[in-house]
Coordinates of C-alpha atoms in Angstrom, one line a residue:
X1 CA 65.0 20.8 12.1
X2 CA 64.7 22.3 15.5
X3 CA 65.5 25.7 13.8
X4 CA 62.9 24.9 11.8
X5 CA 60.9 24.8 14.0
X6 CA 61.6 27.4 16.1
X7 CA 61.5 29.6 12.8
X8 CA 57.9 28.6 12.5
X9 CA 57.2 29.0 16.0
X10 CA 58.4 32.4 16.1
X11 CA 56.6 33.3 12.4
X12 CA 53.4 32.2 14.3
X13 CA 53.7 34.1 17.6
X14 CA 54.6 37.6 15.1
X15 CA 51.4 36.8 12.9
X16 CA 50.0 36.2 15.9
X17 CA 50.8 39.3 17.0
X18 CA 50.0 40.9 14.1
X19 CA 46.6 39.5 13.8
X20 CA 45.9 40.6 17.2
X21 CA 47.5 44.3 16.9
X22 CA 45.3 44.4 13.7
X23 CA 42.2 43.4 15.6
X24 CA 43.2 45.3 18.5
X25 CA 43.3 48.4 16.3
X26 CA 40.8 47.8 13.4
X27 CA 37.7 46.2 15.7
X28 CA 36.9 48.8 17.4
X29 CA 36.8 51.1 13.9
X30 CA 34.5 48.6 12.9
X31 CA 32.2 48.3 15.9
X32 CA 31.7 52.4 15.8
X33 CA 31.1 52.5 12.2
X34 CA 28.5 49.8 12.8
X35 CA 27.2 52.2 15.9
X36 CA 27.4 55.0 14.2
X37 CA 25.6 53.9 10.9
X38 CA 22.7 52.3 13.8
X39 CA 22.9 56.1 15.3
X40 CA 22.5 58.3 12.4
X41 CA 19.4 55.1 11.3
X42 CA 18.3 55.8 14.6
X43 CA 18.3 59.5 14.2
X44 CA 16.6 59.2 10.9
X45 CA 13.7 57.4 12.3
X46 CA 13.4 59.9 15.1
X47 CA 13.2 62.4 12.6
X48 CA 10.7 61.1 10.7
X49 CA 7.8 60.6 13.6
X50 CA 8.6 63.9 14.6
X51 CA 7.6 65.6 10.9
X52 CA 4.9 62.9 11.6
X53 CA 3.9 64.2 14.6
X54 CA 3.8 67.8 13.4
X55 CA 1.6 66.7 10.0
X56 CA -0.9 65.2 12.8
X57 CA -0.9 68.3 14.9
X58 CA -2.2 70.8 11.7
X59 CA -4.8 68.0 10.8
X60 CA -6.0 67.3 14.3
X61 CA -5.8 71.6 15.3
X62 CA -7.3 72.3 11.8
X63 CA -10.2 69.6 12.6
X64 CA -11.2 71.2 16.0
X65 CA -11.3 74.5 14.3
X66 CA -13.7 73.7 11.9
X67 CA -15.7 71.4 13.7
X68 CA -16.1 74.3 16.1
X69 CA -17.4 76.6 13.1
X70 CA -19.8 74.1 12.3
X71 CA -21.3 73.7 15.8
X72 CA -21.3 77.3 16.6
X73 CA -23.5 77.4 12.6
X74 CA -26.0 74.6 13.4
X75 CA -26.6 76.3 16.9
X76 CA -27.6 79.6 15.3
X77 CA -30.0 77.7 12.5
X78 CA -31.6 76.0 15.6
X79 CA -32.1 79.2 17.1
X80 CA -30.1 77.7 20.2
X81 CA -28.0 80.6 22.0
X82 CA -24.1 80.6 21.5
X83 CA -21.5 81.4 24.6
X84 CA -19.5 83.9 22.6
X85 CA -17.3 84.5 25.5
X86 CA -17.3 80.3 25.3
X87 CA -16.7 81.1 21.7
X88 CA -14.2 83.3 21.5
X89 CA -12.0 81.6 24.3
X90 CA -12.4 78.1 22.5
X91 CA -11.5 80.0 19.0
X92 CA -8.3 81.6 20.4
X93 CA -6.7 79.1 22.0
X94 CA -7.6 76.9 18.5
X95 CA -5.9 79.8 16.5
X96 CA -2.6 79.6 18.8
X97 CA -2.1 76.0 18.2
X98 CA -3.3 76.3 14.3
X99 CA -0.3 79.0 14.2
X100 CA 1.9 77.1 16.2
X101 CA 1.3 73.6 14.5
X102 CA 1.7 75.8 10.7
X103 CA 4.9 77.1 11.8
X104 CA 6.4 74.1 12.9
X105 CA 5.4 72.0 9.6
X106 CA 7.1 74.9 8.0
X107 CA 10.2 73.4 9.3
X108 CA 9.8 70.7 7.3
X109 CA 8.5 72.2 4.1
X110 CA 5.0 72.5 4.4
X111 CA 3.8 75.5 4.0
X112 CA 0.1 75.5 5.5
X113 CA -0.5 80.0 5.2
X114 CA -0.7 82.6 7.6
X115 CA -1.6 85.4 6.3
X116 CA -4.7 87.6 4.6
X117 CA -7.4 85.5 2.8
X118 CA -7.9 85.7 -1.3
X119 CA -10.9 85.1 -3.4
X120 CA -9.7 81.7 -4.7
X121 CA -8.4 79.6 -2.0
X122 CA -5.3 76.6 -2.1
X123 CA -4.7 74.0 0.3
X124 CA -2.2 76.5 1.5
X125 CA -4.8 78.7 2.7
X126 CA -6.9 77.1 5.4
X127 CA -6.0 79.1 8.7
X128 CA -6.9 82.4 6.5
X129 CA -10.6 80.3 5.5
X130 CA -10.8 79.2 9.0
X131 CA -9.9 82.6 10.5
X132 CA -12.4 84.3 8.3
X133 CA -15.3 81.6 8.4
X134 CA -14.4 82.7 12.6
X135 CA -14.8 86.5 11.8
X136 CA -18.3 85.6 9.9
X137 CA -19.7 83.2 12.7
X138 CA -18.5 85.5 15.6
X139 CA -20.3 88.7 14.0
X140 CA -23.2 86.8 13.2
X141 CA -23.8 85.2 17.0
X142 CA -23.7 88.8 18.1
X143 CA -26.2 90.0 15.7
X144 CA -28.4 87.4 15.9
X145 CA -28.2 86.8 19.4
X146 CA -28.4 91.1 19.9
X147 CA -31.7 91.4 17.8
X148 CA -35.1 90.2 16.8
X149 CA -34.6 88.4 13.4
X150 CA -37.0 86.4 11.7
X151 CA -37.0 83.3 10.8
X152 CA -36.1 83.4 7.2
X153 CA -33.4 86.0 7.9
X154 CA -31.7 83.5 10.5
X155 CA -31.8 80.3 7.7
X156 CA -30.3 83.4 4.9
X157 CA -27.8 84.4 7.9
X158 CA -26.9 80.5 8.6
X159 CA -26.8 79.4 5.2
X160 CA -24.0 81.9 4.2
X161 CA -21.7 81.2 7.3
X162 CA -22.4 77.2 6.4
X163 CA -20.7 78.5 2.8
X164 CA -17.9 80.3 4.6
X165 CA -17.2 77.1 6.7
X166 CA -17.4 74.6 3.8
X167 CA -15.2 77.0 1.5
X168 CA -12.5 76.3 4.8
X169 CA -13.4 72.1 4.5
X170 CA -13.3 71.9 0.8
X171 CA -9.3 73.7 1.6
X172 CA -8.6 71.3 4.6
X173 CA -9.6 68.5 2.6
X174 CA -7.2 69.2 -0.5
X175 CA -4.5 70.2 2.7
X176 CA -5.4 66.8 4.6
X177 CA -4.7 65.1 1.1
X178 CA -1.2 66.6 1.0
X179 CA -0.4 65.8 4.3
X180 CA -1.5 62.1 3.6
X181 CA 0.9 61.8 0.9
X182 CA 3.8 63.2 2.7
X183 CA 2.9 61.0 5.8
X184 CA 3.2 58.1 3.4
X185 CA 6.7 59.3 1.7
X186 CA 8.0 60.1 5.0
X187 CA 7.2 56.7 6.2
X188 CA 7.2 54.8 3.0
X189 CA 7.3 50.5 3.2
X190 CA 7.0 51.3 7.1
X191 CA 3.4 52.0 6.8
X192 CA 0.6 49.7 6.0
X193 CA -2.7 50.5 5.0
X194 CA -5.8 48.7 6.7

């Protein structure tokens, strides 16, 4: 019985053994499977805001832009001078960061357009509406600003720069409906709506 016994006790201290060599070996596996499937999570996420962040960036840039058209239009109906040096610096430094901001949703698949304007427009085509609307309003200040113009010439001269600049809206808003849904895919359950 004592070999018994000590059969048992030594079958125990091997599975022992074993158990702990197995442990020893296959924890660790385990543990950086689990890390690594919380990394590459992790990654995904990060991912994700920053395609996020670049969606925000052509909405917010496009927004300035435009808004800035629209200012620079309703000063020129009110017969209220325009800075064009003021203007033109606010205008170029929007027109770097509408470039910049297109390019980098490019990345992810978005193509926003940068190149020459067509007749019909696409959502695709709001820097070329918003860099012609820009070519319209800037000629106009100096004109208007250079000459005598009457009254009625001014609203005719304002009313078709206020077309140019809602021909760019009407593409931004199509554009800022894309970029809405792909906010939402890209974010999906994650986001709630208020």
């Amino acid at each position: 019985m004592a070999d018994a016994s000590a059969v048992y006790g030594a079958v125990g201290a091997i599975g022992g053994a074993l158990i702990g060599a197995a442990a020893a070996v296959f924890g660790p596996l385990l543990v950086q499977r689990g890390s690594s499937r919380q990394e590459k999570e992790s990654e995904t996420r990060s991912r994700a805001g920053e395609e996020v962040e670049r969606i925000i960036q052509i909405r917010t840039t496009g927004r300035a832009w435009q808004d800035t058209l629209e200012r620079a239009v309703q000063d020129l109906a009110a017969g209220r001078p325009v800075d064009i040096d003021r203007f033109d610096e606010t205008i170029t430094a929007l027109e770097r960061e509408a470039a910049a901001a297109a390019y980098a949703v490019a990345v992810d698949g978005v193509w926003v357009g940068l190149g020459p304007a067509s007749r019909g427009y696409s959502p695709g085509m709001v820097l070329e509406l918003l860099a012609a609307g820009t070519e319209q309003v800037r000629a106009e200040v100096l004109r208007l600003q250079n000459a005598e113009v009457s009254a009625d010439a001014r609203r005719e001269a304002c009313a078709e720069l206020a077309n140019a600049v809602a021909s760019a809206k009407a593409a931004r808003a199509q554009l800022n409906s894309r970029l809405v849904e792909r906010i939402e895919s890209i974010l999906g359950d994650s986001m709630r709506r208020l």
